[in-house]
Amino acid sequence: MELILKYFPELSEKQTEQFRQLDSLYHDWNAKINVISRKDIDNLYEHHVLHSLGIAEFTRFKSGTEIMDLGTGGGFPGIPLAIMFPDCHFHLVDSIGKKIKVCMEVARELGLENVTFRHCRAEEEKAKFDFVVSRAVMPLADLVKIVRKNISPVQHNAIPNGLICLKGGELEKETNPVKNRTMVTPLKEFFTEEYFATKKVVYVSL
């Protein structure tokens, strides 16, 4: 939790408390339904919460922005971003029903009212959003192909609508098909922890 306050000291009391609750909620739910690897659950704040908030360092969503978290898994990056941006709406989608169940329960216990959920495959979701966010769910070109239909033509934010992914490692080949519309930002520009040395935010305007 100290890590979150180190980088986001401006959080309200309510947000701070919601972030604090994530620890016990995920430990509890992960014991029932494995959404985070057992050996990684103790790194929840660094590897999952702060990693998700790399998107908040990359761009600050304006009030009223609609965002879909595709392949949300246990709720990352969607739930940390929903706490960070209470005036935006987040739609969490995953093809695995029990993962969506965990997300719903965590959001309910946190009192998050700006989150909706859907158990479906990415191809089935037809609604429009300003941005689609995701964390390493599939190669970039495949992701772009699937989410293009979900990007709203109406612009509200400082950057054009599109896809914002959290990825790691060497990305040159992966970004090549969309390189003219892609911006890659290393997370080490924002976070000093060793874990973020090879992690990046990849933004594709669509």
PDB file of C-alpha atoms in Angstrom, residues 13 19 24 26 60 65 70 91 98 101 103 112 114-115 128 134 137-138 144 154 161 189 196:
ATOM      1  CA  GLU A  13      -9.437   9.171   1.945  1.00  0.00           C
ATOM      2  CA  PHE A  19      -6.877   0.554  -2.335  1.00  0.00           C
ATOM      3  CA  SER A  24      -7.569  -8.671   2.122  1.00  0.00           C
ATOM      4  CA  TYR A  26      -7.793 -10.523  -3.161  1.00  0.00           C
ATOM      5  CA  ARG A  60      -5.489  10.993 -17.047  1.00  0.00           C
ATOM      6  CA  THR A  65     -14.746   8.630 -20.284  1.00  0.00           C
ATOM      7  CA  LEU A  70     -10.655  -6.643 -22.174  1.00  0.00           C
ATOM      8  CA  HIS A  91     -16.730  -2.230 -18.387  1.00  0.00           C
ATOM      9  CA  LYS A  98     -15.438 -17.352 -12.395  1.00  0.00           C
ATOM     10  CA  LYS A 101     -17.484 -13.359 -10.455  1.00  0.00           C
ATOM     11  CA  CYS A 103     -14.347  -8.923 -10.133  1.00  0.00           C
ATOM     12  CA  LEU A 112     -17.519   0.807  -6.780  1.00  0.00           C
ATOM     13  CA  ASN A 114     -18.665   2.990 -11.925  1.00  0.00           C
ATOM     14  CA  VAL A 115     -18.013  -0.604 -13.041  1.00  0.00           C
ATOM     15  CA  LYS A 128     -18.546   1.542 -28.080  1.00  0.00           C
ATOM     16  CA  SER A 134      -5.776  -4.661 -21.409  1.00  0.00           C
ATOM     17  CA  VAL A 137      -3.923 -10.760 -23.225  1.00  0.00           C
ATOM     18  CA  MET A 138      -2.804 -11.392 -26.830  1.00  0.00           C
ATOM     19  CA  VAL A 144      -6.343  -4.188 -32.636  1.00  0.00           C
ATOM     20  CA  VAL A 154     -16.431  10.828 -30.485  1.00  0.00           C
ATOM     21  CA  ASN A 161      -9.459   7.236 -28.630  1.00  0.00           C
ATOM     22  CA  GLU A 189       9.865   6.543 -16.600  1.00  0.00           C
ATOM     23  CA  PHE A 196       9.066  -2.204 -14.053  1.00  0.00           C
TER      24      PHE A 196
END
